[in-house]
Coordinates of C-alpha atoms in Angstrom, one line a residue:
Chain A
M94 CA -8.2 3.8 -19.0
D95 CA -5.9 4.8 -16.2
N96 CA -7.3 6.5 -13.1
N97 CA -6.1 10.0 -14.2
A98 CA -7.8 9.6 -17.6
R99 CA -10.9 8.3 -15.8
Y100 CA -11.0 11.3 -13.5
Q101 CA -10.5 13.7 -16.4
N102 CA -13.3 12.0 -18.2
F103 CA -15.5 12.3 -15.1
L104 CA -14.9 16.0 -14.9
K105 CA -16.3 16.5 -18.5
N106 CA -19.9 16.3 -17.4
I107 CA -20.1 17.7 -13.9
Y108 CA -21.4 20.9 -12.5
V109 CA -20.6 22.4 -9.1
G110 CA -22.2 25.2 -7.1
I111 CA -20.4 26.6 -4.0
N112 CA -22.4 29.0 -1.8
G113 CA -24.7 29.9 -4.7
E114 CA -22.0 30.5 -7.3
L115 CA -21.5 28.1 -10.2
Y116 CA -17.9 26.8 -10.9
S117 CA -16.3 24.8 -13.6
P118 CA -15.2 21.5 -12.2
E119 CA -11.5 22.6 -12.4
D120 CA -12.2 25.7 -10.4
A121 CA -14.5 24.1 -7.9
K122 CA -12.3 24.5 -4.8
I123 CA -12.6 24.9 -1.1
S124 CA -10.3 26.4 1.4
V125 CA -7.8 24.1 3.1
F126 CA -9.1 25.6 6.3
D127 CA -12.6 24.3 5.7
R128 CA -13.4 22.0 8.6
G129 CA -14.9 19.5 6.1
F130 CA -11.4 19.1 4.6
L131 CA -9.5 19.2 8.0
F132 CA -11.7 16.9 10.1
G133 CA -14.4 15.5 7.8
D134 CA -16.6 18.0 9.7
S135 CA -19.4 18.0 7.1
I136 CA -22.7 16.4 6.3
Y137 CA -24.1 15.4 3.0
E138 CA -27.0 13.9 1.0
V139 CA -27.2 12.2 -2.4
T140 CA -30.3 12.0 -4.4
Y141 CA -31.3 12.0 -8.1
G142 CA -33.7 13.4 -10.6
E143 CA -35.4 11.8 -13.6
N144 CA -36.7 13.8 -16.5
G145 CA -35.9 17.0 -14.7
K146 CA -37.8 16.1 -11.5
L147 CA -35.9 15.6 -8.3
I148 CA -36.8 12.6 -6.2
F149 CA -37.7 12.7 -2.4
F150 CA -36.0 16.1 -2.1
E151 CA -37.8 17.0 1.2
D152 CA -36.9 13.7 2.7
H153 CA -33.2 14.2 1.9
I154 CA -33.2 17.8 3.2
E155 CA -35.0 16.6 6.3
R156 CA -32.3 14.0 6.9
L157 CA -29.5 16.6 6.2
Y158 CA -31.0 18.5 9.2
N159 CA -31.1 15.4 11.2
S160 CA -27.4 14.8 10.6
A161 CA -26.7 18.3 11.6
R162 CA -28.7 17.8 14.8
L163 CA -26.8 14.6 15.7
L164 CA -23.5 16.4 15.2
N165 CA -24.6 19.7 16.9
M166 CA -23.8 21.4 13.7
E167 CA -25.2 24.9 13.4
I168 CA -26.8 25.6 10.0
F169 CA -26.5 29.3 9.3
I170 CA -28.4 29.3 6.0
S171 CA -32.1 28.7 5.5
K172 CA -33.6 25.4 4.3
E173 CA -35.1 27.4 1.4
D174 CA -31.6 28.6 0.4
I175 CA -30.1 25.1 0.5
M176 CA -33.0 23.8 -1.8
K177 CA -32.7 26.9 -4.1
Q178 CA -28.9 26.4 -4.5
T179 CA -29.4 22.7 -5.3
L180 CA -32.0 23.4 -7.9
Q181 CA -29.8 26.2 -9.4
T182 CA -26.9 23.8 -10.0
L183 CA -29.3 21.3 -11.5
K184 CA -30.8 23.9 -13.8
A185 CA -27.3 25.0 -14.9
A186 CA -26.3 21.4 -15.6
Q187 CA -29.3 20.7 -17.9
I188 CA -29.0 17.0 -17.3
P189 CA -32.5 15.4 -17.3
D190 CA -31.5 12.3 -15.3
A191 CA -29.1 13.7 -12.8
Y192 CA -27.3 12.6 -9.7
V193 CA -27.0 15.4 -7.0
R194 CA -24.7 15.5 -4.0
I195 CA -25.3 18.2 -1.4
I196 CA -22.4 18.8 1.0
L197 CA -22.7 21.2 3.9
T198 CA -19.6 21.9 6.0
R199 CA -19.0 23.6 9.3
G200 CA -17.1 26.3 7.3
E201 CA -13.6 27.6 7.8
S202 CA -12.1 28.1 11.2
E203 CA -8.6 28.5 12.7
L204 CA -6.9 25.1 13.3
S205 CA -8.8 23.9 16.3
L206 CA -11.1 20.9 17.0
D207 CA -13.6 23.4 18.6
P208 CA -16.7 23.4 16.4
N209 CA -18.0 26.5 18.3
L210 CA -15.5 28.5 16.2
S211 CA -17.7 27.9 13.2
Y212 CA -19.4 31.1 11.9
H213 CA -20.8 30.0 8.6
N214 CA -21.2 27.0 6.4
N215 CA -20.0 26.1 3.0
L216 CA -22.6 24.6 0.8
I217 CA -21.4 22.6 -2.2
T218 CA -23.8 21.1 -4.7
I219 CA -22.4 18.6 -7.3
V220 CA -24.5 17.5 -10.2
K221 CA -23.6 14.8 -12.8
P222 CA -25.5 12.3 -14.9
K223 CA -27.3 9.7 -12.9
P224 CA -25.3 6.5 -13.0
I225 CA -26.9 3.8 -15.1
Y226 CA -26.7 0.4 -13.4
S227 CA -26.8 -2.6 -15.8
D228 CA -29.9 -4.7 -16.2
K229 CA -27.7 -7.6 -15.0
L230 CA -27.3 -6.0 -11.6
Y231 CA -31.1 -5.9 -11.2
S232 CA -31.7 -9.4 -12.6
H233 CA -28.7 -11.3 -11.4
G234 CA -27.5 -9.1 -8.6
L235 CA -24.5 -8.0 -6.5
H236 CA -21.8 -10.0 -5.0
L237 CA -21.2 -8.6 -1.4
I238 CA -18.8 -9.6 1.3
I239 CA -19.3 -9.3 5.1
S240 CA -16.3 -7.1 5.9
D241 CA -14.3 -7.6 9.1
V242 CA -14.0 -3.8 9.3
L243 CA -16.6 -3.2 12.0
R244 CA -19.1 -0.5 11.5
N245 CA -18.5 2.7 13.5
D246 CA -20.4 2.4 16.8
R247 CA -23.2 4.9 17.3
R248 CA -21.7 5.9 20.6
S249 CA -18.5 6.9 18.8
T250 CA -19.3 8.2 15.3
N251 CA -23.0 7.8 14.8
P252 CA -23.7 6.2 11.3
N253 CA -27.1 7.9 11.3
A254 CA -25.3 11.2 10.8
K255 CA -24.3 11.1 7.1
S256 CA -21.0 12.9 7.5
G257 CA -17.7 13.4 5.8
N258 CA -16.1 10.8 8.1
Y259 CA -16.2 7.9 5.6
L260 CA -12.9 6.1 6.1
N261 CA -14.8 3.3 7.9
N262 CA -16.8 2.6 4.8
V263 CA -13.8 3.3 2.4
M264 CA -11.9 0.5 4.2
A265 CA -14.8 -2.0 4.0
H266 CA -15.3 -1.1 0.3
Q267 CA -11.6 -1.6 -0.3
Q268 CA -11.7 -5.0 1.3
A269 CA -14.6 -6.0 -1.0
K270 CA -12.6 -5.0 -4.1
E271 CA -9.7 -7.0 -2.9
K272 CA -11.9 -10.0 -2.8
K273 CA -13.3 -9.2 -6.3
A274 CA -16.7 -8.5 -4.8
D275 CA -18.9 -5.4 -5.7
D276 CA -19.2 -4.1 -2.2
A277 CA -19.4 -4.9 1.5
I278 CA -21.8 -5.0 4.4
M279 CA -20.6 -4.4 7.9
V280 CA -21.1 -5.9 11.4
N281 CA -21.3 -4.0 14.7
H282 CA -19.4 -4.7 17.9
E283 CA -22.1 -7.1 19.0
G284 CA -21.7 -9.2 15.9
H285 CA -24.9 -8.0 14.2
I286 CA -25.3 -6.9 10.6
T287 CA -25.8 -3.1 10.4
E288 CA -25.7 -1.8 6.8
G289 CA -23.6 -1.7 3.6
T290 CA -20.9 0.9 2.9
S291 CA -23.5 3.1 1.2
F292 CA -26.8 1.2 1.3
N293 CA -29.2 -0.6 3.7
I294 CA -29.4 -4.4 3.8
W295 CA -32.4 -6.7 3.8
C296 CA -33.1 -10.4 3.8
V297 CA -36.1 -12.8 3.6
K298 CA -36.4 -16.1 5.4
N299 CA -39.5 -18.3 5.4
G300 CA -41.6 -15.4 4.1
V301 CA -40.5 -12.9 6.8
I302 CA -38.6 -9.8 5.8
Y303 CA -35.7 -8.7 8.0
T304 CA -33.8 -5.5 8.2
P305 CA -31.5 -4.3 11.0
P306 CA -32.9 -1.6 13.5
E307 CA -31.4 1.9 13.9
K308 CA -29.8 0.8 17.2
S309 CA -27.6 -1.6 15.4
G310 CA -25.8 1.5 14.0
L311 CA -26.9 2.5 10.6
L312 CA -28.1 5.4 8.4
K313 CA -31.9 5.4 8.1
G314 CA -32.0 5.3 4.3
I315 CA -34.8 7.1 2.5
T316 CA -35.4 4.0 0.4
R317 CA -35.3 1.9 3.5
Q318 CA -38.1 4.1 5.0
K319 CA -40.2 3.8 1.9
V320 CA -39.9 0.0 1.8
I321 CA -40.7 -0.2 5.6
G322 CA -43.8 1.9 4.7
I323 CA -44.7 -0.6 1.9
C324 CA -44.3 -3.6 4.2
R325 CA -46.7 -2.0 6.8
E326 CA -49.3 -0.8 4.3
K327 CA -49.4 -4.0 2.3
D328 CA -49.2 -6.3 5.3
F329 CA -45.9 -8.0 4.6
N330 CA -44.4 -9.8 7.6
L331 CA -41.6 -7.4 8.6
K332 CA -39.2 -7.8 11.4
I333 CA -36.9 -4.8 12.1
D334 CA -34.5 -6.7 14.3
N335 CA -30.9 -7.6 14.8
F336 CA -29.5 -10.6 12.9
T337 CA -26.1 -12.2 12.5
P338 CA -23.9 -13.0 9.5
E339 CA -24.9 -16.7 9.9
F340 CA -28.6 -15.8 9.6
I341 CA -28.2 -13.7 6.4
L342 CA -26.0 -16.3 4.8
N343 CA -28.8 -18.8 5.2
A344 CA -31.6 -16.4 4.0
D345 CA -33.8 -17.2 1.0
E346 CA -33.4 -13.7 -0.5
V347 CA -31.0 -10.9 0.2
F348 CA -31.2 -7.4 -1.3
I349 CA -30.1 -3.8 -0.7
T350 CA -31.8 -0.5 -0.8
S351 CA -30.2 2.8 -1.8
S352 CA -31.4 6.2 -3.1
T353 CA -29.6 5.8 -6.4
K354 CA -30.0 2.0 -6.8
G355 CA -33.5 1.5 -5.4
L356 CA -33.9 -2.2 -4.6
M357 CA -31.1 -4.4 -5.9
P358 CA -30.7 -8.1 -5.3
V359 CA -27.6 -9.8 -3.8
F360 CA -26.8 -13.1 -5.6
K361 CA -23.7 -13.9 -3.6
L362 CA -22.6 -13.1 0.0
N363 CA -19.0 -14.0 0.8
E364 CA -18.6 -17.3 -1.0
T365 CA -22.3 -18.3 -0.6
T366 CA -24.6 -18.1 -3.5
I367 CA -28.0 -16.9 -2.4
N368 CA -29.9 -17.2 -5.7
E369 CA -29.5 -15.9 -9.2
T370 CA -32.8 -15.0 -10.8
A371 CA -35.9 -12.9 -10.1
Q372 CA -38.0 -16.1 -9.9
D373 CA -36.1 -17.1 -6.7
R374 CA -36.9 -13.7 -5.2
P375 CA -40.7 -13.5 -5.0
V376 CA -40.8 -11.2 -1.9
M377 CA -38.2 -8.7 -3.2
S378 CA -39.8 -8.7 -6.7
E379 CA -43.2 -7.8 -5.1
L380 CA -41.6 -5.0 -3.0
Q381 CA -39.9 -3.7 -6.0
K382 CA -43.2 -3.4 -7.9
Y383 CA -44.7 -1.4 -5.1
Y384 CA -41.5 0.7 -4.8
N385 CA -41.6 1.5 -8.6
K386 CA -45.2 2.7 -8.1
I387 CA -44.1 5.1 -5.4
I388 CA -41.3 6.4 -7.7
E389 CA -43.9 6.8 -10.5
I390 CA -46.1 8.9 -8.2
E391 CA -43.2 10.9 -7.0
L392 CA -42.0 11.6 -10.6
A393 CA -45.5 12.8 -11.5
R394 CA -45.5 15.4 -8.7
D395 CA -45.0 18.9 -10.1
E396 CA -42.5 20.1 -7.5
Y397 CA -38.7 20.5 -7.4
C398 CA -38.4 20.4 -11.2
Y399 CA -35.2 21.7 -12.8
F400 CA -35.7 21.1 -16.5
Chain E
M278 CA -13.9 39.1 18.8
D279 CA -16.5 37.2 16.8
N280 CA -15.6 34.0 15.1
N281 CA -15.3 35.6 11.6
A282 CA -12.9 38.3 12.9
R283 CA -11.0 35.6 14.8
Y284 CA -10.6 33.6 11.6
Q285 CA -9.6 36.6 9.5
N286 CA -7.0 37.4 12.2
F287 CA -5.7 33.8 12.1
L288 CA -5.2 34.1 8.3
K289 CA -2.8 37.0 8.8
N290 CA 0.1 34.9 9.8
I291 CA -0.3 31.7 8.0
Y292 CA 1.5 30.1 5.1
V293 CA 0.4 27.3 2.9
G294 CA 2.1 25.0 0.4
I295 CA 0.1 22.7 -1.9
N296 CA 2.1 20.2 -3.9
G297 CA 5.2 22.3 -3.8
E298 CA 3.6 25.7 -4.7
L299 CA 3.1 28.4 -2.1
Y300 CA -0.3 30.1 -1.7
S301 CA -1.6 33.0 0.2
P302 CA -4.1 31.7 2.8
E303 CA -7.0 33.1 0.8
D304 CA -5.9 31.2 -2.3
A305 CA -5.0 28.0 -0.5
K306 CA -7.8 25.8 -1.9
I307 CA -8.3 22.2 -2.8
S308 CA -10.7 20.6 -5.3
V309 CA -14.1 19.6 -3.9
F310 CA -13.3 16.2 -5.5
D311 CA -10.3 15.7 -3.3
R312 CA -11.0 12.5 -1.2
G313 CA -9.8 14.3 1.9
F314 CA -12.7 16.7 1.5
L315 CA -15.3 14.1 0.4
F316 CA -14.5 11.3 2.8
G317 CA -11.9 12.6 5.3
D318 CA -9.6 10.2 3.2
S319 CA -6.4 11.9 4.3
I320 CA -3.7 11.5 6.9
Y321 CA -1.8 14.3 8.7
E322 CA 0.9 15.2 11.2
V323 CA 1.5 18.2 13.4
T324 CA 4.9 19.2 14.8
Y325 CA 6.7 22.4 15.5
G326 CA 10.1 24.1 15.3
E327 CA 12.0 26.4 17.6
N328 CA 14.5 28.9 16.5
G329 CA 14.2 27.6 13.0
K330 CA 14.9 24.0 13.8
L331 CA 12.2 21.4 13.3
I332 CA 11.5 18.9 16.1
F333 CA 11.4 15.1 15.7
F334 CA 10.7 15.5 12.0
E335 CA 11.8 12.0 11.1
D336 CA 9.5 10.5 13.8
H337 CA 6.5 12.4 12.4
I338 CA 7.3 11.4 8.8
E339 CA 7.7 7.8 10.0
R340 CA 4.3 8.0 11.6
L341 CA 2.7 9.6 8.5
Y342 CA 3.8 6.5 6.6
N343 CA 2.4 4.3 9.4
S344 CA -1.0 6.0 9.1
A345 CA -0.8 5.4 5.3
R346 CA 0.0 1.7 5.9
L347 CA -2.9 1.3 8.3
L348 CA -5.3 2.8 5.7
N349 CA -3.7 1.1 2.7
M350 CA -3.1 4.5 1.3
E351 CA -0.7 4.6 -1.6
I352 CA 1.9 7.4 -1.4
F353 CA 2.9 8.4 -4.9
I354 CA 5.5 11.0 -3.8
S355 CA 8.9 10.3 -2.2
K356 CA 9.6 10.8 1.5
E357 CA 12.3 13.2 0.5
D358 CA 9.8 15.3 -1.4
I359 CA 7.4 15.4 1.5
M360 CA 10.2 16.6 3.7
K361 CA 11.4 19.1 1.2
Q362 CA 8.0 20.6 0.6
T363 CA 7.5 21.0 4.4
L364 CA 10.8 22.8 4.8
Q365 CA 10.0 25.0 1.8
T366 CA 6.8 26.3 3.4
L367 CA 8.7 26.8 6.7
K368 CA 11.4 28.7 4.9
A369 CA 8.9 30.9 3.1
A370 CA 7.0 31.6 6.4
Q371 CA 10.2 32.9 8.2
I372 CA 8.6 32.2 11.6
P373 CA 11.4 31.0 14.0
D374 CA 9.0 29.2 16.4
A375 CA 6.6 27.6 14.0
Y376 CA 3.7 25.1 14.1
V377 CA 3.5 22.9 11.0
R378 CA 0.7 20.7 9.8
I379 CA 1.4 18.2 7.0
I380 CA -1.7 16.8 5.3
L381 CA -1.6 14.1 2.7
T382 CA -4.8 13.1 0.9
R383 CA -5.7 10.3 -1.5
G384 CA -6.1 13.0 -4.2
E385 CA -9.1 13.6 -6.4
S386 CA -11.2 10.8 -7.8
E387 CA -14.6 10.4 -9.3
L388 CA -17.3 10.2 -6.7
S389 CA -16.8 6.7 -5.4
L390 CA -15.7 5.2 -2.2
D391 CA -13.2 3.0 -4.0
P392 CA -9.7 4.2 -2.9
N393 CA -8.2 2.2 -5.8
L394 CA -9.3 5.1 -8.1
S395 CA -6.6 7.2 -6.5
Y396 CA -3.8 8.2 -8.8
H397 CA -1.9 10.9 -6.9
N398 CA -1.8 12.6 -3.6
N399 CA -2.3 16.2 -2.6
L400 CA 0.2 17.4 -0.1
I401 CA -0.7 20.4 2.0
T402 CA 1.7 22.0 4.4
I403 CA 0.4 24.7 6.7
V404 CA 2.7 26.8 8.8
K405 CA 1.8 29.3 11.5
P406 CA 3.3 30.6 14.7
K407 CA 3.7 28.0 17.4
P408 CA 0.9 28.4 19.9
I409 CA 2.1 29.8 23.2
Y410 CA 0.5 28.1 26.2
S411 CA 0.4 30.1 29.3
D412 CA 2.7 29.4 32.3
K413 CA -0.5 28.8 34.3
L414 CA -1.3 25.8 32.1
Y415 CA 2.1 24.3 32.9
S416 CA 2.0 25.1 36.6
H417 CA -1.7 24.8 37.5
G418 CA -2.9 22.6 34.7
L419 CA -5.8 21.6 32.5
H420 CA -9.4 20.8 33.4
L421 CA -10.4 17.7 31.5
I422 CA -13.6 15.8 31.3
I423 CA -14.1 12.1 30.6
S424 CA -16.4 12.3 27.6
D425 CA -19.3 9.9 27.1
V426 CA -18.5 10.0 23.4
L427 CA -16.7 6.6 23.1
R428 CA -13.4 6.6 21.2
N429 CA -13.5 5.0 17.8
D430 CA -12.7 1.3 18.0
R431 CA -9.5 0.2 16.3
R432 CA -11.5 -2.5 14.4
S433 CA -13.7 0.3 13.0
T434 CA -11.6 3.4 12.4
N435 CA -8.2 2.8 13.9
P436 CA -7.1 5.8 16.1
N437 CA -3.5 4.9 15.4
A438 CA -4.0 6.2 11.9
K439 CA -3.9 9.9 12.2
S440 CA -6.5 10.6 9.6
G441 CA -9.0 13.3 8.5
N442 CA -11.8 11.5 10.2
Y443 CA -11.9 13.6 13.3
L444 CA -15.6 14.0 14.1
N445 CA -15.3 11.6 17.0
N446 CA -12.7 13.9 18.6
V447 CA -14.6 17.0 17.6
M448 CA -17.7 15.7 19.4
A449 CA -15.8 14.9 22.6
H450 CA -14.1 18.3 22.5
Q451 CA -17.4 20.0 22.1
Q452 CA -18.8 18.2 25.1
A453 CA -15.8 19.4 27.1
K454 CA -16.5 23.0 26.1
E455 CA -20.1 22.7 27.0
K456 CA -19.0 21.7 30.5
K457 CA -16.6 24.7 30.6
A458 CA -13.6 22.3 30.6
D459 CA -10.5 22.7 28.4
D460 CA -10.7 19.3 26.7
A461 CA -11.8 15.7 27.0
I462 CA -10.4 12.2 27.3
M463 CA -12.2 9.3 25.9
V464 CA -13.1 5.7 26.9
N465 CA -13.3 2.7 24.7
H466 CA -16.1 0.1 24.4
E467 CA -14.6 -1.9 27.2
G468 CA -14.7 1.1 29.5
H469 CA -11.0 1.7 29.5
I470 CA -9.4 5.1 29.1
T471 CA -7.7 5.5 25.7
E472 CA -6.5 9.0 25.0
G473 CA -7.5 12.7 24.7
T474 CA -9.0 14.4 21.7
S475 CA -5.5 15.3 20.5
F476 CA -3.1 14.1 23.2
N477 CA -2.1 11.0 25.2
I478 CA -3.0 10.6 28.8
W479 CA -1.0 9.5 31.9
C480 CA -1.4 9.1 35.6
V481 CA 0.6 8.2 38.6
K482 CA -0.6 6.2 41.6
N483 CA 1.7 5.1 44.5
G484 CA 4.8 5.9 42.5
V485 CA 3.8 3.8 39.5
I486 CA 3.3 5.6 36.1
Y487 CA 0.4 4.4 34.0
T488 CA -0.5 5.0 30.4
P489 CA -3.0 3.0 28.2
P490 CA -1.6 0.5 25.7
E491 CA -2.0 0.7 21.9
K492 CA -4.7 -2.0 22.0
S493 CA -7.0 0.3 24.0
G494 CA -7.3 2.3 20.7
L495 CA -5.0 5.3 20.6
L496 CA -2.5 7.2 18.5
K497 CA 1.0 6.3 19.5
G498 CA 2.1 9.9 20.2
I499 CA 5.6 10.9 19.5
T500 CA 5.9 12.6 23.0
R501 CA 4.3 9.5 24.5
Q502 CA 7.1 7.3 22.9
K503 CA 9.8 9.7 24.2
V504 CA 8.4 9.6 27.8
I505 CA 8.1 5.8 27.6
G506 CA 11.8 5.9 26.6
I507 CA 12.7 8.1 29.6
C508 CA 10.8 5.8 32.0
R509 CA 12.7 2.7 30.7
E510 CA 16.1 4.4 30.6
K511 CA 15.7 6.1 34.0
D512 CA 14.1 3.1 35.7
F513 CA 10.8 4.6 36.5
N514 CA 8.1 2.1 37.4
L515 CA 6.0 2.2 34.2
K516 CA 2.9 0.1 33.5
I517 CA 1.5 0.4 30.0
D518 CA -1.8 -1.1 30.8
N519 CA -5.6 -0.5 30.7
F520 CA -7.2 1.5 33.4
T521 CA -10.7 2.8 34.2
P522 CA -12.1 6.3 34.7
E523 CA -12.5 5.3 38.4
F524 CA -8.8 4.5 38.6
I525 CA -7.6 7.8 37.0
L526 CA -10.0 9.8 39.1
N527 CA -8.2 8.5 42.2
A528 CA -4.7 9.0 40.8
D529 CA -2.0 11.0 42.6
E530 CA -1.0 12.8 39.4
V531 CA -2.6 13.1 36.0
F532 CA -0.9 14.6 32.9
I533 CA -1.0 14.7 29.2
T534 CA 1.6 14.5 26.4
S535 CA 1.3 16.1 23.0
S536 CA 3.8 17.2 20.3
T537 CA 2.9 20.9 20.7
K538 CA 2.3 20.9 24.4
G539 CA 4.9 18.5 25.7
L540 CA 4.0 17.3 29.2
M541 CA 1.1 19.3 30.7
P542 CA -0.5 18.6 34.1
V543 CA -4.2 18.0 34.7
F544 CA -5.5 19.7 37.8
K545 CA -9.1 18.7 37.5
L546 CA -10.8 15.7 35.9
N547 CA -14.6 15.9 35.7
E548 CA -15.5 17.5 39.0
T549 CA -12.6 15.9 40.8
T550 CA -9.6 18.1 41.7
I551 CA -6.4 16.0 41.3
N552 CA -3.9 18.6 42.5
E553 CA -2.9 22.2 41.7
T554 CA 0.8 22.7 42.1
A555 CA 4.1 21.3 40.8
Q556 CA 5.0 20.2 44.4
D557 CA 2.1 17.8 44.3
R558 CA 3.4 16.3 41.1
P559 CA 6.9 15.0 41.9
V560 CA 6.9 12.2 39.2
M561 CA 5.6 14.3 36.4
S562 CA 8.0 17.1 37.3
E563 CA 10.9 14.7 37.1
L564 CA 9.8 13.3 33.7
Q565 CA 9.4 16.9 32.5
K566 CA 13.0 17.7 33.3
Y567 CA 14.2 14.7 31.4
Y568 CA 11.9 15.5 28.5
N569 CA 13.2 19.1 28.4
K570 CA 16.7 17.7 28.1
I571 CA 15.7 15.5 25.1
I572 CA 14.2 18.6 23.5
E573 CA 17.4 20.6 24.1
I574 CA 19.5 17.9 22.5
E575 CA 17.1 17.7 19.5
L576 CA 17.2 21.5 19.1
A577 CA 21.0 21.4 19.1
R578 CA 21.0 19.0 16.1
D579 CA 22.0 20.7 12.9
E580 CA 19.3 19.0 10.7
Y581 CA 15.9 20.1 9.4
C582 CA 16.6 23.8 9.9
Y583 CA 14.6 26.4 8.1
F584 CA 15.8 29.7 9.3

């Protein structure tokens, strides 16, 4: 299927809300003067729902507000309205297992960098079926590369603000594809691993779990926070600390966390095979069990249901 | 005037072309699935015309292609078509002294970072009256700050690709406004001055002209290239080399170059007054005369006329 056909196919099962109104995907458009379009001056969140129940909605909304805070972005609508509009699009879509993307821009303004010209936001909510990742990805794992596109520095464009400035990640992802890998992780200016293009990164060495700290320059993933919580509660040996490409290439286990993927193993990093079966990943397997329990509990909560 | 009224006023004299079709500003919209909107995955150029004659059009188109090359962005339309569509919007606008913005995105794709899913571009051309900068700005000058928002590193998001990832600049600009200054210049990770939020920076010390090199992390401005040419042709003492905030704060003259502003003096940097009249800026004044001559010659060329 060529890219055009692929895009047309993608449009068939997608629902868009803009500022509280529902649009067909063909009509879901935004002004060319929207600052999100002109400057990437927008923030966003991605989460999903299962069986008509949205997952960790409050956490994502909380993080949306944190992104706004980091970018001094004024939010003119209420938190309740953002949540209401999101659920409205989900309800219209009638997709039980749904992916949802919430985009909030600094609205239209005359052509000027000055964000103080902003006077309203545009809120776009996009709903589509939750992507289904193959069993093989969960059992065998991902092939990642360590990109030589350095992660944006937090003193320049803070990766902890989940914004519409994603070229840095696009470039790293493209490099992975060129090398026939699934995706890429990125290093900061000090040579430390930070995060993947759209996920956090973890490794295990001699029974100790490692994940980079916020100060390395990363987005504090919701799933990352949950797994940190598990480590603390269940007395895993966790070190939130900087590590190098050399260190992770020599790890016993490597895995990622992401809102849509959960915990997913990495079988190969650059040209180095880490391991290829769940038996070789005792620590990750245990964390995964605990994480699945958290998801079960979350799914049983009778809040933020759309079906 | 509040920001909404200001925006409505701005829309009154603006013309937009999208993929060769003209739109009223209210109808000038782009799909929410456009990668420019989702990821800032777009490139752009800004130039202007006087008396119906576009300035340095080829240079800008050349640079657009260089931005695409730096971002591995495939351009599916011909150079001739990009130029034709730009002139078409200019002709429709019937504004003799016009500002023009040319935006080229990686088009729509399904929700994925993968730029290889791109199958076409969206080309947006925006025309409005050329902004008129007051005589005072050219005689007295600008007040700039040196922002502590570091410029994106060229190994992360290369500033020489003029892209839709402009939050870095937006944040620095906002900091300038907070400090009641006009705009900001930015420093790189090594502590060297790079460029302004939307202009290049220059200074003069003991008769030597300094401007930062490409490797500091900057966009090679068209006006910057013209002034470098003047320096070389007219035997000015030019040093394209790194310098620090301390160095520029102690300069004899400071000025900026930009396509829409030309050469414009800086009278104050942070809290330091550099100088306040043209008499104190003999080197810049001379360069300005030569630059004005280049503009005159360019304006007399019978090419890329729209009126």
